[in-house]
PDB file of C-alpha atoms in Angstrom:
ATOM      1  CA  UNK A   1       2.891 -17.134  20.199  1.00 72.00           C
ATOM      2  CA  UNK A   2       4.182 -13.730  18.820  1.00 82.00           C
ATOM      3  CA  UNK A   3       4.432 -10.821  20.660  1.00 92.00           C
ATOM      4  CA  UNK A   4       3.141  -7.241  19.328  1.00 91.00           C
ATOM      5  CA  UNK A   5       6.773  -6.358  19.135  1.00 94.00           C
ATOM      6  CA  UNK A   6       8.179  -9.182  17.228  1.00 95.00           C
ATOM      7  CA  UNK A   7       5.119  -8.989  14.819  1.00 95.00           C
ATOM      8  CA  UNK A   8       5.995  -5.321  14.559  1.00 95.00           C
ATOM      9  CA  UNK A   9      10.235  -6.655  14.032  1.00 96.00           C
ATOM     10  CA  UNK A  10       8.509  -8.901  11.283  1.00 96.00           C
ATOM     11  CA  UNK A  11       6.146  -7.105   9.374  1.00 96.00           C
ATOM     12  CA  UNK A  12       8.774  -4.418   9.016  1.00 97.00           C
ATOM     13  CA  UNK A  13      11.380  -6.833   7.927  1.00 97.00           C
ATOM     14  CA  UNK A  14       8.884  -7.774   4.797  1.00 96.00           C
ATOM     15  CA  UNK A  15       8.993  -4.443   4.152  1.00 96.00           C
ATOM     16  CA  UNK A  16      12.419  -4.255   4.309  1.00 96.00           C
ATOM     17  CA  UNK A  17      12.771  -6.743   1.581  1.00 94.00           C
ATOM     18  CA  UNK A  18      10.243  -5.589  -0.422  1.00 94.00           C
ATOM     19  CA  UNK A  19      12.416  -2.020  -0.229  1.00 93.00           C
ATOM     20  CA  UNK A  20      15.526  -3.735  -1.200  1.00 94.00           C
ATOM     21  CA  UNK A  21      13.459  -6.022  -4.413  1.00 92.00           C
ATOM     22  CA  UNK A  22      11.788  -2.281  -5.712  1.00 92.00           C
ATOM     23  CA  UNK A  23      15.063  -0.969  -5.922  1.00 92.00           C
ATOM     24  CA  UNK A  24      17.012  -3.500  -7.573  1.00 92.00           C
ATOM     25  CA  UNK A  25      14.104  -3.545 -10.112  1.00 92.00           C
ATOM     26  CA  UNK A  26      13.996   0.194 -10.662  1.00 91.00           C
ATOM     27  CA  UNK A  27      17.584   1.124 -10.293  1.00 92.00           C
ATOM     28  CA  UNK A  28      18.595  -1.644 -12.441  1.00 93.00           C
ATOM     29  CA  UNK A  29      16.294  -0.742 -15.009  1.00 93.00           C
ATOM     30  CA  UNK A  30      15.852   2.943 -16.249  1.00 92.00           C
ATOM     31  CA  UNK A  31      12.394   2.617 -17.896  1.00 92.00           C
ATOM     32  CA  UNK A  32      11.311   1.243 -15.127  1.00 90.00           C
ATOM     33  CA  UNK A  33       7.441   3.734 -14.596  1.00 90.00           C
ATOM     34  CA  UNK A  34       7.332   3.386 -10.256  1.00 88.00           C
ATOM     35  CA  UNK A  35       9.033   5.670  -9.135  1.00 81.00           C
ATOM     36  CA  UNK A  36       8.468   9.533  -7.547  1.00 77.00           C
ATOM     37  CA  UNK A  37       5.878  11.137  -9.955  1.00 78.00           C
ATOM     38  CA  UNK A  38       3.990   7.837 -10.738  1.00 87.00           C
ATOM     39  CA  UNK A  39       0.733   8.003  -9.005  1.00 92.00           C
ATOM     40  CA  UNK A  40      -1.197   5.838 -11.859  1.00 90.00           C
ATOM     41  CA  UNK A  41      -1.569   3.059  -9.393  1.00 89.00           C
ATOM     42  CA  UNK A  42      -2.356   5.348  -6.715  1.00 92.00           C
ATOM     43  CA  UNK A  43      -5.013   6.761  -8.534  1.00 91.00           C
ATOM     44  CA  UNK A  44      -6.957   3.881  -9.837  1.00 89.00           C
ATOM     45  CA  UNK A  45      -7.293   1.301  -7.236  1.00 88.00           C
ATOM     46  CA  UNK A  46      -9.654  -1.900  -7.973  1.00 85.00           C
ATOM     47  CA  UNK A  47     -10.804  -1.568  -4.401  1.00 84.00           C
ATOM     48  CA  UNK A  48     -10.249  -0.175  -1.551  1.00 85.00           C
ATOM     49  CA  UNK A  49      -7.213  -0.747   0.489  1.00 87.00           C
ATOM     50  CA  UNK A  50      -7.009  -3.808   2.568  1.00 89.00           C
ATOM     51  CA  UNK A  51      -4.863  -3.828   5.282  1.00 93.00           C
ATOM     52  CA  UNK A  52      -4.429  -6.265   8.256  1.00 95.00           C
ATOM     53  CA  UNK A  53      -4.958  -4.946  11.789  1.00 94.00           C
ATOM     54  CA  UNK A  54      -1.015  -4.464  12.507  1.00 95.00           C
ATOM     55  CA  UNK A  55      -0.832  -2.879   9.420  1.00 96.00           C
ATOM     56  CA  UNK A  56      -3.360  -0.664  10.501  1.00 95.00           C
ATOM     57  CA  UNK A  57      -0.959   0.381  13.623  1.00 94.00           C
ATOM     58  CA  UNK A  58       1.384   1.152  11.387  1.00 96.00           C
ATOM     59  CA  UNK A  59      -0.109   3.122   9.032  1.00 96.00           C
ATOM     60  CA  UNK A  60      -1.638   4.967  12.072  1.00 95.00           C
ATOM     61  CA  UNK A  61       1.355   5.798  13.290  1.00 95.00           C
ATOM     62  CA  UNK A  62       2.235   7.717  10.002  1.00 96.00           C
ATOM     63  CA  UNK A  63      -1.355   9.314  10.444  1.00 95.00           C
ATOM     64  CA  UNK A  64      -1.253  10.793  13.777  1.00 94.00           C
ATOM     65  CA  UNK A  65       2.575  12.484  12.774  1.00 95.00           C
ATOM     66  CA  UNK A  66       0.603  14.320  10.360  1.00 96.00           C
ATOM     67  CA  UNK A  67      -0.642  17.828  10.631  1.00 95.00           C
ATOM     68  CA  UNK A  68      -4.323  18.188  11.642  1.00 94.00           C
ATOM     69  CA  UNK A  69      -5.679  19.941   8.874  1.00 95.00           C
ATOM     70  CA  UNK A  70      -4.073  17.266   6.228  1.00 95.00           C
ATOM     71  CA  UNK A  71      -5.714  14.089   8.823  1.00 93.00           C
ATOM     72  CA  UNK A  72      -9.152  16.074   8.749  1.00 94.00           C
ATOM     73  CA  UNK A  73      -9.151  15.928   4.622  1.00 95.00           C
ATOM     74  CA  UNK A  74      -7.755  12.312   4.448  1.00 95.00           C
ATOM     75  CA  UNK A  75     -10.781  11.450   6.526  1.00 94.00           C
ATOM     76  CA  UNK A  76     -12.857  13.405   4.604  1.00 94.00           C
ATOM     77  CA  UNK A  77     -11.794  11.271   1.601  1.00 94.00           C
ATOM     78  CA  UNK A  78     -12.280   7.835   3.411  1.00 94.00           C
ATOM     79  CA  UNK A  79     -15.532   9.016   4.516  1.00 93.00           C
ATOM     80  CA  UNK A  80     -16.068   8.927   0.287  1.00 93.00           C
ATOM     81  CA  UNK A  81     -14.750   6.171  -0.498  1.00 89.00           C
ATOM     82  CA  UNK A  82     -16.735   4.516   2.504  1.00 89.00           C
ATOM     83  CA  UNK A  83     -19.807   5.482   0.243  1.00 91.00           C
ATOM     84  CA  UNK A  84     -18.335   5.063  -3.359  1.00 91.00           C
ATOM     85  CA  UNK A  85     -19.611   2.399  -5.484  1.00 88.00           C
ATOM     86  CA  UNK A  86     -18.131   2.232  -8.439  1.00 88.00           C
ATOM     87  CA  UNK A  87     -14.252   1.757  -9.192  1.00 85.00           C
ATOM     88  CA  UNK A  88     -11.442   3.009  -9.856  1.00 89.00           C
ATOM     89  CA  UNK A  89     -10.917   4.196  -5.948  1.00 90.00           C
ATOM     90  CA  UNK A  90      -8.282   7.097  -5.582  1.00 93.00           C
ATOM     91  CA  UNK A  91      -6.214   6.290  -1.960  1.00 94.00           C
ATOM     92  CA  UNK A  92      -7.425   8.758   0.316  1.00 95.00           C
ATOM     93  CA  UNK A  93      -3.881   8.673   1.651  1.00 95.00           C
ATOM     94  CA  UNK A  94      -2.218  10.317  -1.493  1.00 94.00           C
ATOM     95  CA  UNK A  95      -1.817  13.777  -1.800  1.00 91.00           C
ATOM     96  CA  UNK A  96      -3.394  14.835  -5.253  1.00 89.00           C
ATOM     97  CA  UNK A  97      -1.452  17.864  -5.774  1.00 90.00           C
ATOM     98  CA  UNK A  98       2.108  16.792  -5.686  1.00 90.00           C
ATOM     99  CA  UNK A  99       1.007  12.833  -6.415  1.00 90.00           C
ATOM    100  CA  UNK A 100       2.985  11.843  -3.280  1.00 92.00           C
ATOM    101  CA  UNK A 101       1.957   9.227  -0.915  1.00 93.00           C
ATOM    102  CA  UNK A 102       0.927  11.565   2.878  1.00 91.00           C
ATOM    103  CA  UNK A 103       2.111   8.809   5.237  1.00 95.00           C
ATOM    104  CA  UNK A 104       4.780   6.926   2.584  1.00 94.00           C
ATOM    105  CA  UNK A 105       7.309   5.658   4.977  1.00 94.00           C
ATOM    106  CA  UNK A 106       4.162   3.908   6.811  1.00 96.00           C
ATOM    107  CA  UNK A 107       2.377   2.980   3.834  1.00 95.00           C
ATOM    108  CA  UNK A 108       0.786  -0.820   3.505  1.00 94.00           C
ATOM    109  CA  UNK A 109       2.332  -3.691   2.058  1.00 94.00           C
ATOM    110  CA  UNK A 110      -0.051  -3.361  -1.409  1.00 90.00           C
ATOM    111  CA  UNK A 111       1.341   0.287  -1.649  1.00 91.00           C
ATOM    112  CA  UNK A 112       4.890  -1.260  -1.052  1.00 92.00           C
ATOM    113  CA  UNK A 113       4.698  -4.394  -3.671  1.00 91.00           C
ATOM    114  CA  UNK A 114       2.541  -3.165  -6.378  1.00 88.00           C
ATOM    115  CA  UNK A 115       5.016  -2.955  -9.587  1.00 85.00           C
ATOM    116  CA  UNK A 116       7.362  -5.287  -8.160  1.00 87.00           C
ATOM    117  CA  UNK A 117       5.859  -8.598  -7.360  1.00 86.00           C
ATOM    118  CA  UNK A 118       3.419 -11.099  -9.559  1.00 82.00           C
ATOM    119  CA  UNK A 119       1.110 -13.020  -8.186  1.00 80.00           C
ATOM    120  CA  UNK A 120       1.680 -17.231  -8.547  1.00 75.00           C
ATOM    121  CA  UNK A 121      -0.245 -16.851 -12.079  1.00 73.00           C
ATOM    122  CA  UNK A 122       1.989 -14.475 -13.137  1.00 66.00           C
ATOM    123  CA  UNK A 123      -0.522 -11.952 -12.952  1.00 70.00           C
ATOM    124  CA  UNK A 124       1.599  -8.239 -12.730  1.00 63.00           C
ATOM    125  CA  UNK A 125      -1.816  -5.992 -12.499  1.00 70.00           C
ATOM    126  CA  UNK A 126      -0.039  -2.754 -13.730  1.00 82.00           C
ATOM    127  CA  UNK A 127      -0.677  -2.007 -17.915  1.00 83.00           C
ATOM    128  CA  UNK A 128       2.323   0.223 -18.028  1.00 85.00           C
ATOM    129  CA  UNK A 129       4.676  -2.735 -16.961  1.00 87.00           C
ATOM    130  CA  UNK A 130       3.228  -4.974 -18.958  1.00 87.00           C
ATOM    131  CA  UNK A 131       3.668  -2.919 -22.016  1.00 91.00           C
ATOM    132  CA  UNK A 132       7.215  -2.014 -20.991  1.00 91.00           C
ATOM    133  CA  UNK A 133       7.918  -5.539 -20.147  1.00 90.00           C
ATOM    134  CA  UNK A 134       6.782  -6.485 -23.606  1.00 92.00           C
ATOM    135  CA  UNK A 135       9.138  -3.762 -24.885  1.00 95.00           C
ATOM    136  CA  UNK A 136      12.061  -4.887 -22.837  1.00 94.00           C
ATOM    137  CA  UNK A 137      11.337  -8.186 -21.440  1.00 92.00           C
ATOM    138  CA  UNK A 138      11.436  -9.431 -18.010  1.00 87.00           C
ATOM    139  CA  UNK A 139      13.953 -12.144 -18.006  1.00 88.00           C
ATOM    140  CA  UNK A 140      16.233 -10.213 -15.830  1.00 90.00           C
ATOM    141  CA  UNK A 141      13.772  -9.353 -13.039  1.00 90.00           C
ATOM    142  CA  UNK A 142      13.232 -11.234 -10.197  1.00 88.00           C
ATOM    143  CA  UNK A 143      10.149 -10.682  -9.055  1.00 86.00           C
ATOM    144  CA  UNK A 144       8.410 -10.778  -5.443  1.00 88.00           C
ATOM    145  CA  UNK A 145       5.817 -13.477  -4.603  1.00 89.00           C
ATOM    146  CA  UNK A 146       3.002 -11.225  -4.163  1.00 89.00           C
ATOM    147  CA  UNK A 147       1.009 -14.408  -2.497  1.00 89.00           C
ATOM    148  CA  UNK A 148       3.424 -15.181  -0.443  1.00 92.00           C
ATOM    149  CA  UNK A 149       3.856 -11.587   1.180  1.00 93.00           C
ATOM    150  CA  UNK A 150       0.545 -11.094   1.758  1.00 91.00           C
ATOM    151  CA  UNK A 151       0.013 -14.741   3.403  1.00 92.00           C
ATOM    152  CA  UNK A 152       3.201 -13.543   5.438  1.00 94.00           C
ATOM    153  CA  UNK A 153       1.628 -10.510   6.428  1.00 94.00           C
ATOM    154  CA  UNK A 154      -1.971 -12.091   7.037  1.00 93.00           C
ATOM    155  CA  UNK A 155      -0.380 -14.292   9.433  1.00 92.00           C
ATOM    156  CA  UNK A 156       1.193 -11.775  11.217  1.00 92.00           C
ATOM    157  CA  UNK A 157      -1.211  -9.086  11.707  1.00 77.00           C
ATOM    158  CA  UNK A 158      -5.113 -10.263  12.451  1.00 82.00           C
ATOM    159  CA  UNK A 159      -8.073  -9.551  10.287  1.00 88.00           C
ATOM    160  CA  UNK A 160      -7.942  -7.871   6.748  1.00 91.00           C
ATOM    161  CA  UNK A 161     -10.274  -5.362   6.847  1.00 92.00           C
ATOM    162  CA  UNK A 162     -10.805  -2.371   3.863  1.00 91.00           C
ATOM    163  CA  UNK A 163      -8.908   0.900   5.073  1.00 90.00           C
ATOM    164  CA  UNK A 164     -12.476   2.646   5.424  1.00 89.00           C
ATOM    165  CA  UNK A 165     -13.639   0.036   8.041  1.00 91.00           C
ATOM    166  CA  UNK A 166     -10.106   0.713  10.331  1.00 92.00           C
ATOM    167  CA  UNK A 167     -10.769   4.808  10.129  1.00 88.00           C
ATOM    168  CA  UNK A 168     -14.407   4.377  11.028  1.00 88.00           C
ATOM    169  CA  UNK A 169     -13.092   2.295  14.474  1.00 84.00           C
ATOM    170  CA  UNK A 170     -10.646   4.947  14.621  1.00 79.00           C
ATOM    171  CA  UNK A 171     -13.187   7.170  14.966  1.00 77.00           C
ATOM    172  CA  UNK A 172     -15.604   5.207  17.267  1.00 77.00           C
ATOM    173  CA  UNK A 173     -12.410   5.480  20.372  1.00 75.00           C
ATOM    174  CA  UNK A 174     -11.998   9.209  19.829  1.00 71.00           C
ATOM    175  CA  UNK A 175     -13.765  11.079  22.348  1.00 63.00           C
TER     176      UNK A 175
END
């Protein structure tokens, strides 16, 4: 059985090569659209975030380093998207003025991946990389196993739950 701190030595370890794929992709390749100042994905999720439970200690982590005021409008914003019905979903967790992520270095593996891994059909999700791969082709880029990341992940940290659903528990042990 894994312990809470090897889970934690694991989880962060996918991240870490996740890191290390998105930068070979985008330093290797200047037209590359993810980096700082590309919030498109950010901006128009197809649902709300899904996160496993130790992901959820992770991200909360990030949360309670930052200031109050900024943690009172993020849940302000998941409160929304708790009640929103139709998509695109905006991440409650980006900061809409400078298009930055609030909690990056703790962000979820979906946040981490997106841009940089296909799923087993090939599917890449993103419309500006496929039109720039169509440009400039892919055959250079080794992409991430999307599947098998989040299968990693799932097996690592509980139940996958929608980021609204973990903030609402949140919530429920404050006093």
């Amino acid at each position: 059985m894994t312990t809470p701190d090897e889970a934690r030595r694991a989880l962060e370890a996918i991240y870490a090569r996740v890191e290390a794929r998105a930068a070979d992709i985008s330093g290797s390749h200047d037209w590359w659209p993810c980096r700082r100042g590309c919030d498109h994905c950010c901006r128009h999720l197809a649902a709300p975030l899904p996160i496993t439970q130790l992901e959820w200690r992770y991200l909360e982590e990030g949360l309670q380093q930052l200031p109050p005021g900024t943690l009172a409008e993020i849940r302000e914003r998941v409160d929304a998207l708790s009640r929103q019905e139709a998509r695109p979903y905006t991440c409650p967790l980006l900061d809409r003025k400078t298009g930055a992520c609030g909690v990056y270095a703790h962000r979820p593996l979906s946040c981490r991946s997106y841009g940089f891994a296909a799923t087993r059909d090939g599917g890449l999700f993103c419309h500006f990389i496929l039109d720039l791969v169509g440009k400039h082709g892919d055959a250079d880029i080794v992409w991430a196993n999307q599947d098998a990341l989040e299968d990693a992940v799932a097996r690592l940290g509980g139940p996958t739950r929608p980021l609204f659903e973990w903030f609402a528990e949140l919530k429920r042990r404050e006093p």
